[in-house]
mmCIF file of C-alpha atoms in Angstrom:
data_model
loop_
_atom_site.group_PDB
_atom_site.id
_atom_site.type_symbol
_atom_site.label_atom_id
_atom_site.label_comp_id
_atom_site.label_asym_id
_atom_site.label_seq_id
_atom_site.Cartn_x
_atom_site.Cartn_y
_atom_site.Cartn_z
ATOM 1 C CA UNK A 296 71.595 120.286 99.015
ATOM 2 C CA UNK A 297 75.000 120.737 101.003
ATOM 3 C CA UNK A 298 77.948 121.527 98.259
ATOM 4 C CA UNK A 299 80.875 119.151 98.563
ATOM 5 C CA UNK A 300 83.689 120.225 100.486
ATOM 6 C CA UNK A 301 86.541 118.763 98.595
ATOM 7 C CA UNK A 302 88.301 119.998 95.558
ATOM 8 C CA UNK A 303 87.505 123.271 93.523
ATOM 9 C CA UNK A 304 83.757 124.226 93.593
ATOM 10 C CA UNK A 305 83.959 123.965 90.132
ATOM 11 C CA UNK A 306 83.842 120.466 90.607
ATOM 12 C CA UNK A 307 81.520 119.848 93.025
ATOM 13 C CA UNK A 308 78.706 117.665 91.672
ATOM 14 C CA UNK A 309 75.937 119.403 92.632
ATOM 15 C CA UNK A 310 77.572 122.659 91.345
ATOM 16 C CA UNK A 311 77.962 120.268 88.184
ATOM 17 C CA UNK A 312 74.779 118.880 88.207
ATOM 18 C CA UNK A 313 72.468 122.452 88.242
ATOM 19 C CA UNK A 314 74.823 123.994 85.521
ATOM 20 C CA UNK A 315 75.009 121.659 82.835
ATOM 21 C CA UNK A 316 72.011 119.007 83.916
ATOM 22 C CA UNK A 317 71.978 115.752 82.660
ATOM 23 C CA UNK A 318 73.775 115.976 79.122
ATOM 24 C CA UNK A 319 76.344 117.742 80.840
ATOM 25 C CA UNK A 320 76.436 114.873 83.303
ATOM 26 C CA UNK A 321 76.418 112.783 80.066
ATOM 27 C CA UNK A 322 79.522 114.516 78.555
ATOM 28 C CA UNK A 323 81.127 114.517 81.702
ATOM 29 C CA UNK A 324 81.042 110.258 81.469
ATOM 30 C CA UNK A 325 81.759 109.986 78.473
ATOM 31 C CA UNK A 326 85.353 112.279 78.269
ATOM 32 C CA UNK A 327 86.139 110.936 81.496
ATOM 33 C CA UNK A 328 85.970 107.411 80.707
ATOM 34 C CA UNK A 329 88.227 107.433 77.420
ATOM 35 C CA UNK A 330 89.448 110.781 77.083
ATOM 36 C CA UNK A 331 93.003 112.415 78.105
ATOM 37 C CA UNK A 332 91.884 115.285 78.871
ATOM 38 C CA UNK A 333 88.962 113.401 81.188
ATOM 39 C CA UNK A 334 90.696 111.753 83.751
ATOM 40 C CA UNK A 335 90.260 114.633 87.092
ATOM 41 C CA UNK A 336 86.377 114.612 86.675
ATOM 42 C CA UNK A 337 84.229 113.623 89.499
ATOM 43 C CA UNK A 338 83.005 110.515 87.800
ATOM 44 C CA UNK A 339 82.133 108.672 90.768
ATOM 45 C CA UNK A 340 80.746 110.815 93.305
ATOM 46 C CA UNK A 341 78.987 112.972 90.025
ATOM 47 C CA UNK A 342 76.907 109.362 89.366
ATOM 48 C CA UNK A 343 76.108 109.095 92.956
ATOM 49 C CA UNK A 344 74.374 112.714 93.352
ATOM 50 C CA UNK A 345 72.501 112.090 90.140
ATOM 51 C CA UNK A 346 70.577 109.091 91.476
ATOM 52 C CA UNK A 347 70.170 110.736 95.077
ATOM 53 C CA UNK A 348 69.082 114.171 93.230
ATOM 54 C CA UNK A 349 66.448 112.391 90.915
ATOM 55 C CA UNK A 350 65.248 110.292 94.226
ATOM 56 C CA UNK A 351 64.450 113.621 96.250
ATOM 57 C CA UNK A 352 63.028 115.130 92.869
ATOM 58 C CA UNK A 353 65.589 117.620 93.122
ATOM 59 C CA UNK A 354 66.557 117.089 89.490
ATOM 60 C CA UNK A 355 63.537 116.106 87.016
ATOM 61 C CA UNK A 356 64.304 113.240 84.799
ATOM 62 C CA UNK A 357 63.696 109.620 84.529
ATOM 63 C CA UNK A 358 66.090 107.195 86.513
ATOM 64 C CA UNK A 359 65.416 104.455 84.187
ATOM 65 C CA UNK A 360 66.340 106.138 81.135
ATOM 66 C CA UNK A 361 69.581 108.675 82.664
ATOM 67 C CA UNK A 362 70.478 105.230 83.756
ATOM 68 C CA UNK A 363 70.732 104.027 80.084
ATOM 69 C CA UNK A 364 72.349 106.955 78.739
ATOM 70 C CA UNK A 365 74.941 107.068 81.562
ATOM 71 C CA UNK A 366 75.896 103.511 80.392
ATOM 72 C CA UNK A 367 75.760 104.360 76.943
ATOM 73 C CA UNK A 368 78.121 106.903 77.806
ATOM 74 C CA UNK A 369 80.868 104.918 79.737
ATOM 75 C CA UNK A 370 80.593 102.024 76.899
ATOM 76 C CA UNK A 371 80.995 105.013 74.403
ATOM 77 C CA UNK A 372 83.495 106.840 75.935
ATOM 78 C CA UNK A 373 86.094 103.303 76.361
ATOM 79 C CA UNK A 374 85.542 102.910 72.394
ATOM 80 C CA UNK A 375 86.943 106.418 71.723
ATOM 81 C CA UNK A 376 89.709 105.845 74.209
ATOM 82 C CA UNK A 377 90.226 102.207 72.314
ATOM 83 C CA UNK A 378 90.146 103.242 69.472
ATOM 84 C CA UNK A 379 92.604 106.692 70.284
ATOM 85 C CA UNK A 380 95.249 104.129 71.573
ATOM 86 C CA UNK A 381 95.117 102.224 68.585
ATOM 87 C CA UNK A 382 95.523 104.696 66.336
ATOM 88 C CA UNK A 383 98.832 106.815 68.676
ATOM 89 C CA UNK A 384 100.054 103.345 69.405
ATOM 90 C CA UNK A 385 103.326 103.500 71.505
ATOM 91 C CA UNK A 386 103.995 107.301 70.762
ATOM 92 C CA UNK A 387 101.836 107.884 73.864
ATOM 93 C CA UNK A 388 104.994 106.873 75.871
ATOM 94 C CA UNK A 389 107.038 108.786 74.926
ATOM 95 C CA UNK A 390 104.578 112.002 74.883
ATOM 96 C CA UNK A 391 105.944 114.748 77.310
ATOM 97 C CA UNK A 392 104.252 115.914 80.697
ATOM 98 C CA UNK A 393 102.305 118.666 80.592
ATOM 99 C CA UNK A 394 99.545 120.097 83.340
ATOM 100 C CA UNK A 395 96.783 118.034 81.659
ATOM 101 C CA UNK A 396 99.025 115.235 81.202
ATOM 102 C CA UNK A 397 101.660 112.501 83.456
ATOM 103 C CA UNK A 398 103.524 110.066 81.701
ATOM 104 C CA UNK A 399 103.307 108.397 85.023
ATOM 105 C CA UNK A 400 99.210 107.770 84.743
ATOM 106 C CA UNK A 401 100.022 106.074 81.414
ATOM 107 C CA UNK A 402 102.438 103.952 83.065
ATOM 108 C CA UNK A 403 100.207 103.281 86.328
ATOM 109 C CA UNK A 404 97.397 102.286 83.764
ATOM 110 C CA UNK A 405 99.280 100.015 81.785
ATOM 111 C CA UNK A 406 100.612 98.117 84.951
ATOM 112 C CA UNK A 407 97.394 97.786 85.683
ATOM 113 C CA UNK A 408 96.178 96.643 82.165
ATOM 114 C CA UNK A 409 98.975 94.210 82.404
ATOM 115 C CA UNK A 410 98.409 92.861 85.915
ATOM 116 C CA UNK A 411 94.523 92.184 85.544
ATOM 117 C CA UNK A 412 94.176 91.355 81.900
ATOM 118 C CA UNK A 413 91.011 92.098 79.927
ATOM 119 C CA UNK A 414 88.779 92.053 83.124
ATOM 120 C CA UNK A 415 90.796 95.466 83.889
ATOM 121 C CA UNK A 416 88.165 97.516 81.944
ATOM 122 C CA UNK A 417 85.896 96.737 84.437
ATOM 123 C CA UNK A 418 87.526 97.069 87.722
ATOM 124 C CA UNK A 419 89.190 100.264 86.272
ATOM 125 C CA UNK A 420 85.749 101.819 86.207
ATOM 126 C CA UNK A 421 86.025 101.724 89.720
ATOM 127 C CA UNK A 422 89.408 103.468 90.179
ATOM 128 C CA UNK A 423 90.045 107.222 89.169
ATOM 129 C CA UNK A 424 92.503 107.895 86.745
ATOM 130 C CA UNK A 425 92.716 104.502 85.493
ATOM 131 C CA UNK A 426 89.763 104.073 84.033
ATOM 132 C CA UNK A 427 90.460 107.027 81.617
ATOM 133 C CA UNK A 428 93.695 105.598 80.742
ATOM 134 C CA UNK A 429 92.977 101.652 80.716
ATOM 135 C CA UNK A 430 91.053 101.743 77.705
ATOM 136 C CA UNK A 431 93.486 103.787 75.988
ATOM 137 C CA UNK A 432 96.278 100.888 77.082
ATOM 138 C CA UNK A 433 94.419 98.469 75.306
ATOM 139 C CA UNK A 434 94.099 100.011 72.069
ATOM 140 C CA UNK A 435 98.055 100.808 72.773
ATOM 141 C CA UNK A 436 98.536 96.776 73.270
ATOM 142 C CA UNK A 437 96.648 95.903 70.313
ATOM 143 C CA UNK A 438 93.635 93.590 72.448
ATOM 144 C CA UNK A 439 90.898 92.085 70.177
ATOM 145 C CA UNK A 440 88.234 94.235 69.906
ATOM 146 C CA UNK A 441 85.745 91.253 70.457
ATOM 147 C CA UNK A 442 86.677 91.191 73.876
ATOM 148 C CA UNK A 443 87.366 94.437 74.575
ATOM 149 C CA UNK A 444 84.042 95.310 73.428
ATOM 150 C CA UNK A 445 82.272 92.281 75.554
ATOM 151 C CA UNK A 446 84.401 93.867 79.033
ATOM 152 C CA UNK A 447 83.769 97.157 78.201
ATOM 153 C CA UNK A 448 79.952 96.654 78.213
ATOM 154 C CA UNK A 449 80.222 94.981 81.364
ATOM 155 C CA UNK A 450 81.995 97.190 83.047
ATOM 156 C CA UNK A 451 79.856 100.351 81.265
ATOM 157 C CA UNK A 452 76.670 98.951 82.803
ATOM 158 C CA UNK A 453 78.066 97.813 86.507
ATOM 159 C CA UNK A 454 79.626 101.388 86.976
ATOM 160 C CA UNK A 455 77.347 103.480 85.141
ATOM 161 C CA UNK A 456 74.359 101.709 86.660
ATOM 162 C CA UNK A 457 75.552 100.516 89.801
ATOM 163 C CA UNK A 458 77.011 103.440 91.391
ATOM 164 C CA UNK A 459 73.744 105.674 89.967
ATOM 165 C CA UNK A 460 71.363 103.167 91.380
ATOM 166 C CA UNK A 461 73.360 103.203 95.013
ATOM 167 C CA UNK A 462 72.713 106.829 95.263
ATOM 168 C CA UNK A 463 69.181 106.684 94.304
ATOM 169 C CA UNK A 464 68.783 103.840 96.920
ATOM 170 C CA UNK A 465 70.578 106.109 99.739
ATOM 171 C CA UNK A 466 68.896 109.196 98.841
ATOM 172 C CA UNK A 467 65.706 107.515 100.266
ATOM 173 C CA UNK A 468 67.118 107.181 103.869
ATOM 174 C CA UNK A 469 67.522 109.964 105.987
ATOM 175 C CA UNK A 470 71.061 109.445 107.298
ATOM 176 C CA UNK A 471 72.698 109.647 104.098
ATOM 177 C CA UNK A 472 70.101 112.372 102.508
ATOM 178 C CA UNK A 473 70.924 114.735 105.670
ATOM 179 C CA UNK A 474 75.129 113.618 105.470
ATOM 180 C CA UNK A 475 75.380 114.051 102.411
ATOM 181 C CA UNK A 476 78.590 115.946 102.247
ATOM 182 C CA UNK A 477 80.135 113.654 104.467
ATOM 183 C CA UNK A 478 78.663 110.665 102.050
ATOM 184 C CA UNK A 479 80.434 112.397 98.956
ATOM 185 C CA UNK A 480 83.895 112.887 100.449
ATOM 186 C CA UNK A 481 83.402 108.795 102.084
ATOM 187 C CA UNK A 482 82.889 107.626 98.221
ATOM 188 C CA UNK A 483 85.707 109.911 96.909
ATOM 189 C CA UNK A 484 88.215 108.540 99.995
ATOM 190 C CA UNK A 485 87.011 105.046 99.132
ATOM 191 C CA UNK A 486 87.703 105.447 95.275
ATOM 192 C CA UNK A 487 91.021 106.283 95.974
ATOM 193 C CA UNK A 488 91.899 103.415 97.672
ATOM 194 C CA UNK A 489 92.533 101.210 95.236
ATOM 195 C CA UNK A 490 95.373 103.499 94.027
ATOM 196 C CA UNK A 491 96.935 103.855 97.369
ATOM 197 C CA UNK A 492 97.137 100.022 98.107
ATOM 198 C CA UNK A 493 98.891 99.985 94.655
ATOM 199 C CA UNK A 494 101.439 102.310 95.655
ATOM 200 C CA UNK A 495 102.154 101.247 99.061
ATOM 201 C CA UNK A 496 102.465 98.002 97.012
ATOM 202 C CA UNK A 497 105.047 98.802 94.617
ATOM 203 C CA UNK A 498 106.785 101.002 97.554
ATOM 204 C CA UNK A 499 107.144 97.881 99.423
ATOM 205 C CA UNK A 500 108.361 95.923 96.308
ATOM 206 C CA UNK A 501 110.817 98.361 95.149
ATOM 207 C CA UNK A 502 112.364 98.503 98.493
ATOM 208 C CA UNK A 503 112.453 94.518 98.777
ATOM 209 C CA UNK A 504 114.238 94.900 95.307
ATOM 210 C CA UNK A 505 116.687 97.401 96.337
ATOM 211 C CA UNK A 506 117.233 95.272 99.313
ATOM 212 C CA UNK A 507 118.043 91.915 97.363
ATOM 213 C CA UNK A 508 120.203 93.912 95.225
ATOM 214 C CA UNK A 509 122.117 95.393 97.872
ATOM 215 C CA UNK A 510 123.142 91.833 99.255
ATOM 216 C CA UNK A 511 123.803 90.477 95.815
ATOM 217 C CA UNK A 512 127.145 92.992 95.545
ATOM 218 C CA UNK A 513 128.527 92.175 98.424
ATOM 219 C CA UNK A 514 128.620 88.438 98.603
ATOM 220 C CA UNK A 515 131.207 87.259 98.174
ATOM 221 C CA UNK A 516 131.812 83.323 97.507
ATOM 222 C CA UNK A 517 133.042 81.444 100.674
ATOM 223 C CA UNK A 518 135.405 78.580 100.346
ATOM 224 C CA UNK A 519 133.986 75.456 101.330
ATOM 225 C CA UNK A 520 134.614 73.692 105.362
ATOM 226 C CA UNK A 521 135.146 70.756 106.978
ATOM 227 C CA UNK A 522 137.131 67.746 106.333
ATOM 228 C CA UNK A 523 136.234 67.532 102.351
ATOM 229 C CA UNK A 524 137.726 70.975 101.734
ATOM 230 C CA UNK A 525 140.424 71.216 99.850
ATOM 231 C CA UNK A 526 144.017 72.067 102.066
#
């Protein structure tokens, strides 16, 4: 198994993977999907190996059931963060940077909570960073915990499951089980994308604002023309 090339080794999945096993795989999930300190873990491309390591019986456990607990996980890990942000409430905002923690993911997540609603706790689970910090937000914004609960499931199962069950399915053909660094560093590039469309988006929209309000100053009122103006 080739080691992933990207980021510390100490975060490689495989590196990961052969240390801790599955309950460290488990632990991994579950601080990354609710927990501050959780939110640089290699959630996605850690799920990915798992299912391609069990497929070439290079890691002996049941898919089914690491499946289950992987969801389990995620949907556990969400509640804690829920039920975190309920408790600090808006004191989170005003909490100061520090090298485990940016104001500015708090911020990024809560845009996003705000932009996407309650279905945000399950595309989050898609995007790194957020999905540490969304679940948080919505304890912060006070959402019912019926639907919470009901989106957090959902989006538990289609992450934890789906991105497992993709690498098991890959690590059976021969392209992807003989790329497999080059597979790793494609789903980590891809993960990131949602956050870079973001902030090419709000680039684009800050600069249209700063635009508009450029104009705004120096306009001044004309008087009016033509043969109904005033002499």
């Amino acid at each position: 198994m080739t080691t992933l090339a990207l980021g510390p080794s100490w975060l490689d999945p495989d590196y990961l993977l052969n240390t801790f096993g599955v309950w460290g795989l488990l632990a991994i999930v579950f601080a990354e999907s609710g927990l501050l300190i959780g939110f640089f873990l290699p959630g996605d491309s850690l799920l990915f190996t798992t299912g391609l390591l069990i497929t070439t019986k290079q890691l002996d456990f049941p898919l089914w059931l690491c499946v289950v607990l992987i969801c389990i996980a995620a949907i556990l890990g969400d509640q804690a963060g829920y039920l975190f942000g309920k408790k600090v409430g808006p004191a989170l905002f005003n909490r100061p940077d520090s090298k485990l923690f940016k104001q500015e993911n708090v911020v990024k997540a809560h845009e996003f909570f705000e932009k996407y609603g309650p279905k945000s706790l399950v595309l989050a689970r898609f995007v790194p960073i957020v999905r540490t910090f969304t679940p948080i937000i919505a304890g912060v914004s006070g959402m019912r915990y019926r639907s919470f609960i009901t989106f957090n499931i959902i989006g538990g199962v289609l992450w934890g499951a789906g991105v497992t069950l993709l690498g098991a399915w890959l690590g059976n053909v021969d392209f992807v089980h003989k790329n497999i660094e080059a597979i790793l560093i494609l789903i980590v590039l891809i993960s990131v994308v949602p956050i870079v469309i973001e902030f090419l988006r709000a680039r684009s929209k800050s600069k249209k604002s700063a635009a508009a309000e450029g104009e705004i100053p120096g306009a001044a009122p004309q008087a009016p023309r033509g043969r109904h103006a005033k002499r």
